[in-house]
Short mmCIF file of C-alpha atoms (C1' of nucleotides) in Angstrom, two decimals:
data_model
loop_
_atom_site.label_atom_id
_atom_site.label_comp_id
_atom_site.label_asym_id
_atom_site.label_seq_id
_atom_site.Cartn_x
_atom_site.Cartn_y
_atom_site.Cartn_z
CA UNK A 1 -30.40 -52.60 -76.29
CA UNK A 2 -27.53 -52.06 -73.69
CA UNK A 3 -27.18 -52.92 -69.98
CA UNK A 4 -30.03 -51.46 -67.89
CA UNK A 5 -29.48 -49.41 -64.59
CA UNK A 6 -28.68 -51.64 -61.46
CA UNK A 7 -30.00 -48.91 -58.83
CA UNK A 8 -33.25 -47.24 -58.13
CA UNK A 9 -33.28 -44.01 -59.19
CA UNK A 10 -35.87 -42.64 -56.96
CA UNK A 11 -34.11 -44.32 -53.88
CA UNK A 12 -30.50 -42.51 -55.05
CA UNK A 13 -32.19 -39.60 -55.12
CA UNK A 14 -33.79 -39.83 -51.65
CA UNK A 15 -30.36 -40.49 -50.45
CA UNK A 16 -28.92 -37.85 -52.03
CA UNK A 17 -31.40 -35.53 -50.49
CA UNK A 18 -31.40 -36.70 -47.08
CA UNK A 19 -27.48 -36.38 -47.21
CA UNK A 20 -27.33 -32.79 -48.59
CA UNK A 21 -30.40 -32.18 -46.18
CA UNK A 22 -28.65 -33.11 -43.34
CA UNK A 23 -25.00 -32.00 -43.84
CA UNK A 24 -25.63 -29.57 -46.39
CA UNK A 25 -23.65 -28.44 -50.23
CA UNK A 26 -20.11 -27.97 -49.59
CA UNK A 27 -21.07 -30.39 -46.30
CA UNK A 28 -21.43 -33.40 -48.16
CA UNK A 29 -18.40 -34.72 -50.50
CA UNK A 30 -19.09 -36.95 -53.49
CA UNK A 31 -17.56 -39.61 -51.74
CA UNK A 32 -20.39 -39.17 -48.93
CA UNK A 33 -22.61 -38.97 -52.05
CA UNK A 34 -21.23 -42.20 -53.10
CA UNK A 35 -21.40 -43.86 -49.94
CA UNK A 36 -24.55 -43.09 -49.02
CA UNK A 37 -26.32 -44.14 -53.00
CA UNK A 38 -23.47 -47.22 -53.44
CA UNK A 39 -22.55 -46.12 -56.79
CA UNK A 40 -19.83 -45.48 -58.41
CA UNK A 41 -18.20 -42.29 -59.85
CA UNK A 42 -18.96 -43.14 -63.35
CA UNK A 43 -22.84 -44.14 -62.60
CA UNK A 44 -23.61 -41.20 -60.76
CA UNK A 45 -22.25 -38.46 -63.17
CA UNK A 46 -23.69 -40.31 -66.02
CA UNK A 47 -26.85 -40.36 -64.54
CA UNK A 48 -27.02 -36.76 -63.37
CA UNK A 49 -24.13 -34.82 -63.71
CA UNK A 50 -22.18 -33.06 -61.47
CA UNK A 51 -22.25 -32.54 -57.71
CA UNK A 52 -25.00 -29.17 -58.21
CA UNK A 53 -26.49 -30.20 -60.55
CA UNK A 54 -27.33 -33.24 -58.49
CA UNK A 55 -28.42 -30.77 -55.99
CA UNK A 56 -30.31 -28.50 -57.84
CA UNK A 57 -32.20 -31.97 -59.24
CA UNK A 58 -32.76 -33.28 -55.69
CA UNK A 59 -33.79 -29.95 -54.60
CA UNK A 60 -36.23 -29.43 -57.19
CA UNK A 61 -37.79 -32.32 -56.62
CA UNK A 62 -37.97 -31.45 -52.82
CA UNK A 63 -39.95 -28.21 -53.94
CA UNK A 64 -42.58 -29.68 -55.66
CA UNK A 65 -43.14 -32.54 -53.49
CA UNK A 66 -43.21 -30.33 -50.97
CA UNK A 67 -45.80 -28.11 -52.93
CA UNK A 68 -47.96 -30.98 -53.72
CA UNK A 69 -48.14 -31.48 -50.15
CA UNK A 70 -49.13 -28.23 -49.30
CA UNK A 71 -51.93 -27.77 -51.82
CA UNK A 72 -53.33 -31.50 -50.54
CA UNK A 73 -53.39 -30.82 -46.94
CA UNK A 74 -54.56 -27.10 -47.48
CA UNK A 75 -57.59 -28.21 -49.43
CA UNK A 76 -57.83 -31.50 -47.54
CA UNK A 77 -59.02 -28.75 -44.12
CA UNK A 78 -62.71 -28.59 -44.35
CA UNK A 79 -61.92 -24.89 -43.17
CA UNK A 80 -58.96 -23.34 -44.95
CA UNK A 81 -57.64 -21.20 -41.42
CA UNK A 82 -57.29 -24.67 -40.14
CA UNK A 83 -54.80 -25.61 -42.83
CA UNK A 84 -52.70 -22.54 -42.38
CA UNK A 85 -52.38 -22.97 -38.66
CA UNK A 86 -51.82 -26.53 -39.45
CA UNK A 87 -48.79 -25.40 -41.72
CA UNK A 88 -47.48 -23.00 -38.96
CA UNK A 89 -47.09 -25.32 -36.38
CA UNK A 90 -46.15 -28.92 -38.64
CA UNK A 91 -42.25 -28.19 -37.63
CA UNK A 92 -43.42 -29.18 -34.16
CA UNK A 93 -44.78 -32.01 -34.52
CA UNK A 94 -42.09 -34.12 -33.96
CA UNK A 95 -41.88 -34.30 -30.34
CA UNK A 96 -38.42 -35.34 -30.23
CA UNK A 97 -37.14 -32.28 -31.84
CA UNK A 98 -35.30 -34.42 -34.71
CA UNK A 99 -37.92 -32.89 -37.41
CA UNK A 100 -37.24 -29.57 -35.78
CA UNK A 101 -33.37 -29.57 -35.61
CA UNK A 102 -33.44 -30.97 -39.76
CA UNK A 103 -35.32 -27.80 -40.74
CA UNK A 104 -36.32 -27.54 -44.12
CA UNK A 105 -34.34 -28.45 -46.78
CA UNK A 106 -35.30 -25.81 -49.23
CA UNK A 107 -34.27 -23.12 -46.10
CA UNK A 108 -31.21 -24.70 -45.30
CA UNK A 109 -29.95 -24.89 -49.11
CA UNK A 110 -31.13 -21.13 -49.05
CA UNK A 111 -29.22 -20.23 -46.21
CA UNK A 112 -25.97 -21.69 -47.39
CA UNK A 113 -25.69 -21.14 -50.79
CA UNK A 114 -28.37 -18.35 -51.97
CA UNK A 115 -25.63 -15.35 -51.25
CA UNK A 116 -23.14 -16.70 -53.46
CA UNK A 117 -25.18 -18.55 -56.04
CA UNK A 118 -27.49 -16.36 -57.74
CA UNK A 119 -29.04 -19.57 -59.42
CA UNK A 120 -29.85 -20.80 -55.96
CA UNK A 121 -30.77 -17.61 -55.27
CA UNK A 122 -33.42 -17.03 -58.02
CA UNK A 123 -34.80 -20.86 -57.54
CA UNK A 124 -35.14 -19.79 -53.76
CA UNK A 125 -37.14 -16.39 -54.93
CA UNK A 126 -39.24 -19.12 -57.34
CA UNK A 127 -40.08 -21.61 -54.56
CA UNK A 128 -40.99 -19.06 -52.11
CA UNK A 129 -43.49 -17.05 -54.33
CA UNK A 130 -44.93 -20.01 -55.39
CA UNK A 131 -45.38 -21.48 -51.88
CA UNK A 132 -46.65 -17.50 -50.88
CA UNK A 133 -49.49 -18.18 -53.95
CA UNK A 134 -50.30 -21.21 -52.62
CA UNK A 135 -50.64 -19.92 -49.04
CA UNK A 136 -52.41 -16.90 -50.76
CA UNK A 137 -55.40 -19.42 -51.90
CA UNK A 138 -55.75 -20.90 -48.62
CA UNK A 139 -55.97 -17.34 -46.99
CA UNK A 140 -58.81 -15.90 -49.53
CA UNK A 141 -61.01 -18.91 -48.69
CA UNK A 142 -60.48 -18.30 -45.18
CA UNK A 143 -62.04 -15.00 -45.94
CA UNK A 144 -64.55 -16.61 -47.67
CA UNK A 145 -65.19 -18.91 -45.19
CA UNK A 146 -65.47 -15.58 -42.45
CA UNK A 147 -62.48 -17.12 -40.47
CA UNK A 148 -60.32 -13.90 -41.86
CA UNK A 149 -61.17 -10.53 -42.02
CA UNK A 150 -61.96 -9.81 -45.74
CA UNK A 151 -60.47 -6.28 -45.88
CA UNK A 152 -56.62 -7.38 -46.43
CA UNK A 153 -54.56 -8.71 -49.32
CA UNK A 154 -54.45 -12.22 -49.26
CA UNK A 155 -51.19 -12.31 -50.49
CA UNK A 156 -49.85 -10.20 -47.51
CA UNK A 157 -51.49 -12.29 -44.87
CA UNK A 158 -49.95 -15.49 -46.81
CA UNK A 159 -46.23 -13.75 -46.93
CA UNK A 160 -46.71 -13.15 -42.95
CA UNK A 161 -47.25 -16.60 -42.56
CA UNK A 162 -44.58 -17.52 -44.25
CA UNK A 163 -42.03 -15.57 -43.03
CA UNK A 164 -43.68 -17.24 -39.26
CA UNK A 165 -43.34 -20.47 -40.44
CA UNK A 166 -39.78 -20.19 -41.50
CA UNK A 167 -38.67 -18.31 -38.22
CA UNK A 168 -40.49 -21.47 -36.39
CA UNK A 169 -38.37 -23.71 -38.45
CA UNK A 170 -35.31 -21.63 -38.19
CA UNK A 171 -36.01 -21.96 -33.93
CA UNK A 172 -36.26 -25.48 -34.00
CA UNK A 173 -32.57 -25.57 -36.04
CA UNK A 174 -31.26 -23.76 -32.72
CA UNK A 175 -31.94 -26.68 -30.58
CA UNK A 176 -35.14 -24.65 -28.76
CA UNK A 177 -37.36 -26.89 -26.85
CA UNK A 178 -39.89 -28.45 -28.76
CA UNK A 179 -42.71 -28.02 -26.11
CA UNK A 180 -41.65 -24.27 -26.36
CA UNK A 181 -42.06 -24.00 -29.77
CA UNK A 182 -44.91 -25.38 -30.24
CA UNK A 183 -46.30 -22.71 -28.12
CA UNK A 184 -45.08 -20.12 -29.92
CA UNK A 185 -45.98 -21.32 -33.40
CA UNK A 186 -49.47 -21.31 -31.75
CA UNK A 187 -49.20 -18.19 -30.75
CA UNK A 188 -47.83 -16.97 -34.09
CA UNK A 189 -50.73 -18.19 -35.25
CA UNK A 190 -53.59 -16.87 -33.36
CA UNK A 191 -52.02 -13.38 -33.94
CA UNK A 192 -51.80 -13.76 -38.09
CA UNK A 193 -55.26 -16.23 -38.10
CA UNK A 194 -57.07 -13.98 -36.03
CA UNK A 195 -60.89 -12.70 -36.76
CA UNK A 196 -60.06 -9.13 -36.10
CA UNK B 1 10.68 -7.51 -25.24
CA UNK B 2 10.14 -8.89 -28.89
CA UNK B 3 8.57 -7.93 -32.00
CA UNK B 4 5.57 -6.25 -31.71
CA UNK B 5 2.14 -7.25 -33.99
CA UNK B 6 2.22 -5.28 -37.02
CA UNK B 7 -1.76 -5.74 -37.77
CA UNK B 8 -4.58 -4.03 -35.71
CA UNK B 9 -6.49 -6.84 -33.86
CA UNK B 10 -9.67 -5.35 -34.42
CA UNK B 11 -9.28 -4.62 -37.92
CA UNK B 12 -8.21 -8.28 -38.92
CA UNK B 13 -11.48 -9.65 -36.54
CA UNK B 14 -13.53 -7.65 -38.27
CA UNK B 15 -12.54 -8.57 -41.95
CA UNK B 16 -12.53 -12.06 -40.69
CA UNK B 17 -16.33 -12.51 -39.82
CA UNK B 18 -17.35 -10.33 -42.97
CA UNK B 19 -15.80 -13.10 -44.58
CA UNK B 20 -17.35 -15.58 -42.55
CA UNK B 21 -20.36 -13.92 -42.82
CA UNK B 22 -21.17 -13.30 -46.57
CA UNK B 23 -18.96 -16.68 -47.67
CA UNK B 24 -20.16 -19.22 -44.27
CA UNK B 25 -17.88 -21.14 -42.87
CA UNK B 26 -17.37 -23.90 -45.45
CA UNK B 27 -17.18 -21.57 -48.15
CA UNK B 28 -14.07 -19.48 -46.75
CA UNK B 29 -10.66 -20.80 -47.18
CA UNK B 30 -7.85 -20.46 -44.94
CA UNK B 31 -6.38 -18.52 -48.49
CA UNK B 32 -9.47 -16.24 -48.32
CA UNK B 33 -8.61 -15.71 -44.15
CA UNK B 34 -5.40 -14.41 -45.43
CA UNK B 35 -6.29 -12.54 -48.47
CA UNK B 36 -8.62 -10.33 -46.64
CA UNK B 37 -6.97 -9.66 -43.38
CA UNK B 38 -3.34 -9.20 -45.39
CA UNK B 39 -2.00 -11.72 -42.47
CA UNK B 40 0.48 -14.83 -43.28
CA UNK B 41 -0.88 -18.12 -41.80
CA UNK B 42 1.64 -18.01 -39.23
CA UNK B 43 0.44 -14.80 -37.72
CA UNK B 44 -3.56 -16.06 -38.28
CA UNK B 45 -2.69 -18.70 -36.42
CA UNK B 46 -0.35 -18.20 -33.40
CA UNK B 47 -2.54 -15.38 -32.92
CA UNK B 48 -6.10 -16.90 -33.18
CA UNK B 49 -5.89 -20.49 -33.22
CA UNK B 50 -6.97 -22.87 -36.12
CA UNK B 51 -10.20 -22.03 -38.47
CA UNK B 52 -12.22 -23.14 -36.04
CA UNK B 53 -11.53 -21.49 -33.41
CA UNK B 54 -11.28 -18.20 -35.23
CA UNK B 55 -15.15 -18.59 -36.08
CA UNK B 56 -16.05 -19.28 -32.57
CA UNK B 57 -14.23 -15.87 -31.84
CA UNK B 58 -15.59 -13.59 -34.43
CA UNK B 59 -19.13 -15.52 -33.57
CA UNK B 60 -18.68 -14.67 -29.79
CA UNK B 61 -17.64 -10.65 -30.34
CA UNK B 62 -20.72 -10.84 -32.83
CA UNK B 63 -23.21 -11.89 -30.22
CA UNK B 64 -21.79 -10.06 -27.54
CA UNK B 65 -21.78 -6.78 -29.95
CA UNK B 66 -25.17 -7.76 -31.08
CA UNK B 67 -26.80 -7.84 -28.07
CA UNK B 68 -25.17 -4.94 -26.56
CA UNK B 69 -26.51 -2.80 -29.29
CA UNK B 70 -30.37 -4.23 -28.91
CA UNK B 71 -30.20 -3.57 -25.46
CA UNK B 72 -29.30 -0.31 -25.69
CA UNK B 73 -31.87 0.41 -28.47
CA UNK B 74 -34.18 -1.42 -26.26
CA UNK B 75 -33.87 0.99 -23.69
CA UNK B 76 -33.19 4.10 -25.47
CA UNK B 77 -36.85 3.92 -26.76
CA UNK B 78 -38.95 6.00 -24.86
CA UNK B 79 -41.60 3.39 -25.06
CA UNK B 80 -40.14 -0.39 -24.78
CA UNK B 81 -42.90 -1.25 -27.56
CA UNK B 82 -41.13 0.68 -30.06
CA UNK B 83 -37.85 -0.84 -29.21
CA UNK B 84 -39.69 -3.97 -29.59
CA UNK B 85 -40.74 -3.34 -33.02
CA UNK B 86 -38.22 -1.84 -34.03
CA UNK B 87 -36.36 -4.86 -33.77
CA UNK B 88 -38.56 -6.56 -36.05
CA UNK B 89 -38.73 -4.47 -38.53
CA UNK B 90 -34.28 -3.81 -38.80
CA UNK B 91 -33.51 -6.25 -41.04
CA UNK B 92 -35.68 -4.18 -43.70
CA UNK B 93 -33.90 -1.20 -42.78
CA UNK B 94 -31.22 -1.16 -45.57
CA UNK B 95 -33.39 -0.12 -49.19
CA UNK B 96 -31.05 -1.69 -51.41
CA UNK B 97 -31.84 -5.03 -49.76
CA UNK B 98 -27.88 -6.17 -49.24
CA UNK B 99 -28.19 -5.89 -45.61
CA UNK B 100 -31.47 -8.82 -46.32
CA UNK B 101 -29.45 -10.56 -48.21
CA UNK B 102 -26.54 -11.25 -46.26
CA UNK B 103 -28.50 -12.37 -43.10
CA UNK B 104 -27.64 -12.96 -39.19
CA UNK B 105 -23.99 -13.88 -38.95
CA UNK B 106 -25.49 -15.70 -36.26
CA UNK B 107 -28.67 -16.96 -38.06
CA UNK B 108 -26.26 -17.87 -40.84
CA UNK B 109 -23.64 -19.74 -38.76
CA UNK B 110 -26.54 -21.71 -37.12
CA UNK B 111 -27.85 -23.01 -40.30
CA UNK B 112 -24.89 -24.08 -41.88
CA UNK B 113 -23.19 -25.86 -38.86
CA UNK B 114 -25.76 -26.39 -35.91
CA UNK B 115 -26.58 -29.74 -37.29
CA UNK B 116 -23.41 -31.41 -37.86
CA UNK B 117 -21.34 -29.12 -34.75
CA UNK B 118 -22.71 -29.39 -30.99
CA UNK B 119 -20.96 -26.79 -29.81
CA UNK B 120 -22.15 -24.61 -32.36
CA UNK B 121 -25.59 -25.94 -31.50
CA UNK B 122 -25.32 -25.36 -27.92
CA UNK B 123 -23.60 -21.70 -28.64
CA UNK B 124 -27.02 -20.73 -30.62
CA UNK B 125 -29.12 -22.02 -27.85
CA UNK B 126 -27.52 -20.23 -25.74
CA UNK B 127 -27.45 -17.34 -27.87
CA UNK B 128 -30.93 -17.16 -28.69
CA UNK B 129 -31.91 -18.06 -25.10
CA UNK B 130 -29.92 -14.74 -23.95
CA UNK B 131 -31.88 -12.47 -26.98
CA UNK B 132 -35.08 -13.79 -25.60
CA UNK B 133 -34.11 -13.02 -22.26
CA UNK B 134 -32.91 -9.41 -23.40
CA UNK B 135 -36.28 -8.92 -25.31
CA UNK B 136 -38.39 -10.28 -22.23
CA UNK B 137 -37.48 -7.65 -20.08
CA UNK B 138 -38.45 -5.24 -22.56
CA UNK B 139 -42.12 -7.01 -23.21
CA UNK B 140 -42.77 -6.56 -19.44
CA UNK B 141 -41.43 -2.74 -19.38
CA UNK B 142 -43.97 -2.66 -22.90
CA UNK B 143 -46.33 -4.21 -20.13
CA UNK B 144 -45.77 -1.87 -17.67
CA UNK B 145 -46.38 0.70 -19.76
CA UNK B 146 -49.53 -0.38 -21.03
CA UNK B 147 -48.49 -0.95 -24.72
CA UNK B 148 -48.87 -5.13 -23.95
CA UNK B 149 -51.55 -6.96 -22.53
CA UNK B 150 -50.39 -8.26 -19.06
CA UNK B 151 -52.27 -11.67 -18.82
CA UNK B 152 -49.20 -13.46 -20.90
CA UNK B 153 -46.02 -14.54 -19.56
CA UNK B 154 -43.32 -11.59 -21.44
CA UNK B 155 -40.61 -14.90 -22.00
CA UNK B 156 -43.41 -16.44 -24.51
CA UNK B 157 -43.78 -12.90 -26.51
CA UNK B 158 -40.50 -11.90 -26.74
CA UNK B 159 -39.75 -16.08 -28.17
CA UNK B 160 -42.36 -15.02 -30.58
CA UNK B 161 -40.77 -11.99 -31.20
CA UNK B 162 -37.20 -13.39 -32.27
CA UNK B 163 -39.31 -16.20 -33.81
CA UNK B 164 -40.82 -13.58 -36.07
CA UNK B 165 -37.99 -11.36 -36.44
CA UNK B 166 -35.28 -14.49 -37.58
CA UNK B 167 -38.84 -15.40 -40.20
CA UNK B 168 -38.15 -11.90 -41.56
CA UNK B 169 -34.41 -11.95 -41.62
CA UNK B 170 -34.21 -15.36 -43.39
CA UNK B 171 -37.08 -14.19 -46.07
CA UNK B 172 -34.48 -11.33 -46.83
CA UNK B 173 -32.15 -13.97 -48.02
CA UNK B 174 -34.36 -15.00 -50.20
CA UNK B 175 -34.38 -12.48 -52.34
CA UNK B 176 -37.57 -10.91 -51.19
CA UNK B 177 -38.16 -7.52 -51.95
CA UNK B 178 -37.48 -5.12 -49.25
CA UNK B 179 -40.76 -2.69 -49.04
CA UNK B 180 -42.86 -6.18 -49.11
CA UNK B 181 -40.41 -7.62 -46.52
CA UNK B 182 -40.37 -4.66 -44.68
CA UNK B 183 -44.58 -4.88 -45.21
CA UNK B 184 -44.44 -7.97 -43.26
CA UNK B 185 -42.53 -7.54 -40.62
CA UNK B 186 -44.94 -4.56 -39.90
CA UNK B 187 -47.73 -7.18 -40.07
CA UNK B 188 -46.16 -8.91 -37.65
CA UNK B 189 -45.33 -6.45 -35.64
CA UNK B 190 -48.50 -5.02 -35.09
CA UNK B 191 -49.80 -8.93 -34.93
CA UNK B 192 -47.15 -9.42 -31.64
CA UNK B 193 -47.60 -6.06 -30.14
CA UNK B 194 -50.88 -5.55 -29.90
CA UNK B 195 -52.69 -4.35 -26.91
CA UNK B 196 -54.99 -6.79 -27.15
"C1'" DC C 1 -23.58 -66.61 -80.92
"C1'" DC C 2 -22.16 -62.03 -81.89
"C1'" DA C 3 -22.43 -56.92 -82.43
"C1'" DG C 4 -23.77 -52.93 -80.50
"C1'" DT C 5 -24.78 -50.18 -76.65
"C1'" DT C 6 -25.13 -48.69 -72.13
"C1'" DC C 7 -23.76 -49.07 -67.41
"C1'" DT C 8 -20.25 -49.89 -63.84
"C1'" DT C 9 -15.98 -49.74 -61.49
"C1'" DG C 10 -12.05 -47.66 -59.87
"C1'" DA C 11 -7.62 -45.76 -61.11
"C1'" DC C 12 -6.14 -41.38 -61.86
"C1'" DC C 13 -5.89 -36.19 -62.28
"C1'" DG C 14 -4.71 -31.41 -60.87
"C1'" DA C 15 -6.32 -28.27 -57.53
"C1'" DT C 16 -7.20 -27.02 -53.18
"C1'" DC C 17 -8.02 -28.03 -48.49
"C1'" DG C 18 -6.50 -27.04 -43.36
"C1'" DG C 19 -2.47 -27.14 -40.85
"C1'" DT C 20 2.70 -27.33 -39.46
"C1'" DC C 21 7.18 -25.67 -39.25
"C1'" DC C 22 11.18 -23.02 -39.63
"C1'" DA C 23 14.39 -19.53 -41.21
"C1'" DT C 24 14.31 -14.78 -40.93
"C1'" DC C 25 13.17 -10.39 -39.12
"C1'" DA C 26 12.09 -6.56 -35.88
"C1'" DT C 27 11.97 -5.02 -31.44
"C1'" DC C 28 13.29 -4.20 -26.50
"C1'" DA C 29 15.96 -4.87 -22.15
"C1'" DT C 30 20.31 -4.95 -20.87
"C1'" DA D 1 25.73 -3.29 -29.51
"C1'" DT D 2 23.81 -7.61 -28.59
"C1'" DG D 3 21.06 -11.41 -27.10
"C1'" DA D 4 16.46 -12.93 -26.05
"C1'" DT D 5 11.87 -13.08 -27.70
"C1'" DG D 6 8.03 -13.05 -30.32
"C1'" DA D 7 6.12 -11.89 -35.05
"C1'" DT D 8 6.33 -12.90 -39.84
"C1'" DG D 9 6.01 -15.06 -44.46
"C1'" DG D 10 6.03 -18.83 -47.08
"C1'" DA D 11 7.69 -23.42 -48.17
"C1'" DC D 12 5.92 -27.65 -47.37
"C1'" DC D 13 2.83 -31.52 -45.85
"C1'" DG D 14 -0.63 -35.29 -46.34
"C1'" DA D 15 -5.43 -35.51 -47.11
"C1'" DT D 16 -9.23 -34.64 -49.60
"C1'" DC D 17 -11.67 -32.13 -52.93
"C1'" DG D 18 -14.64 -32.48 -57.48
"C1'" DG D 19 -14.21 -34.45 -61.75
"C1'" DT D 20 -12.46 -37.40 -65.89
"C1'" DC D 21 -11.67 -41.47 -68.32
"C1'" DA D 22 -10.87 -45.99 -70.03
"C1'" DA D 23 -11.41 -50.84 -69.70
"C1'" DG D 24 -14.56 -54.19 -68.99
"C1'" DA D 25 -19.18 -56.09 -67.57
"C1'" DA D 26 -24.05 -56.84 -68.61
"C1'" DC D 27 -27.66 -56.68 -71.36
"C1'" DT D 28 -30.59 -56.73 -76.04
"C1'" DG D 29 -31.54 -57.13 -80.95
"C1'" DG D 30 -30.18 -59.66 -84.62
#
DNA sequence: CCAGTTCTTGACCGATCGGTCCATCATCAT
DNA sequence: ATGATGATGGACCGATCGGTCAAGAACTGG
């Protein structure tokens, strides 16, 4: 038919991620974007449009992969609690602080550009409930499992550990000491995870 | 002598990190520096010094106003505990949610430029270090009082305190609604300061 | 081989970026 | 009044921004 695509689109969009990731929106230029894929202008708007749209793409994609994750490594605990406190404490697991100081991409897109773009914005509310629901499932089989009290809402235990989670992210993005917050994504944990 | 300023210091600082604040840094323009403080660039910057350091400035005052105020709420509650949670439980204050919305100038500033700026890296750190150290004297007062178990070391509550509260401030960007926001960081609260 | 189609490259665009500079103006000490 | 001094406003700068477009390259179906 025509002349077929000379890149990988999976590995432009990894780049493209890992730049906006790391240098964030208005951060990154299209000729970083460029750079950093090694297309050209032409092949990179034909392919996915313009510079958000690129974003929103890459970010969506981040979300779900991310989400997929989640869901595997929640049901993959043979007890659920285990899973949660396993998702509190992942941004420490890097022990040279480079995981830690990235953050989360879906956080730091947030952060910039949620107050300004209400699309971000409303893909930010999306990605959040969703990740709450998810949390929510892991939380009522905890209960289940008698590793959480039964009489709360699910769904409020899940939003507290949430909110943790992305206060132990949003620690690590200050440059805090790894070591140190570890500990207190463990103690975040006992305190939401606890029996009583 | 000469010609004296014909803006109010104060005033012009104060438009100038709203506008920092709500837009980040990236997203304000030298045009928008002068369009909300009234100021010619000439003034802006024989007065303050290029972009940069005009952020660094308004950042600084921030902090330094910032903490000022917690420690005075700190230790204008009767009981330190209630300082304590009321600190986690501020950013829900505002019922229209704008106050959520817009953030930590500080939080904010961190996320967008920690990464890629290491003195705006090692100003957070240093930052955050000094709220922890603020809020650590009040855990051991809470101690003192008997409102906190006194087996743990008051630095590793209060960096789970600021952990929890910056969880809570960054869910209020996302769009979260304010009486379940303000739900959680009553969770937490009571999850942090318990007496046992 | 050719026609048709898609992809690729890079020149080019107007707008805007942060920043400099200077002519002019207002004030105060003399 | 006048000269020295600092504030002011805006013209101006080169660089870079995101985005467009056209000419040509590379491939496939005939």
């Amino acid at each position: 038919m025509a002349r077929p695509r000379q890149f990988d689109e999976k590995a432009v969009l990894t780049a493209v991620r890992d730049q906006f990731w790391t240098a964030g929106y208005a951060g990154t230029s299209l000729d970083d974007l460029l750079r950093v894929t090694g297309l050209g202008k032409g092949s990179l708007y034909a392919a996915f449009g313009d510079k958000r749209s690129l974003h929103r793409r890459v970010l969506g994609d981040y979300v779900e992969a991310t989400h997929a994750a989640l869901r595997a490594m929640l049901t993959a605990s043979p007890r659920a609690v285990d899973g949660l406190r396993r998702y509190l404490t992942a941004p420490t697991e890097d022990p040279t602080g480079a995981a830690a100081l990235r953050g989360c991409f879906l956080g730091n897109s947030t952060s910039e550009m949620a107050a300004a773009d209400t699309d971000m914005l409303a893909a930010a509310h999306r990605a959040f409930e969703e990740r709450t629901g998810i949390l929510a499932e892991a939380v009522a089989r905890a209960q289940h499992e008698g590793d959480l009290p039964t009489g709360t809402d699910p769904a409020e235990t899940a939003r507290a550990v949430v909110t943790a989670q992305q206060g132990v992210v949003f620690m690590g993005r200050t440059g805090m000491d790894v070591t140190a917050l570890r500990a207190v994504a463990e103690t975040l944990a006992d305190r939401i995870l606890s029996r009583v």
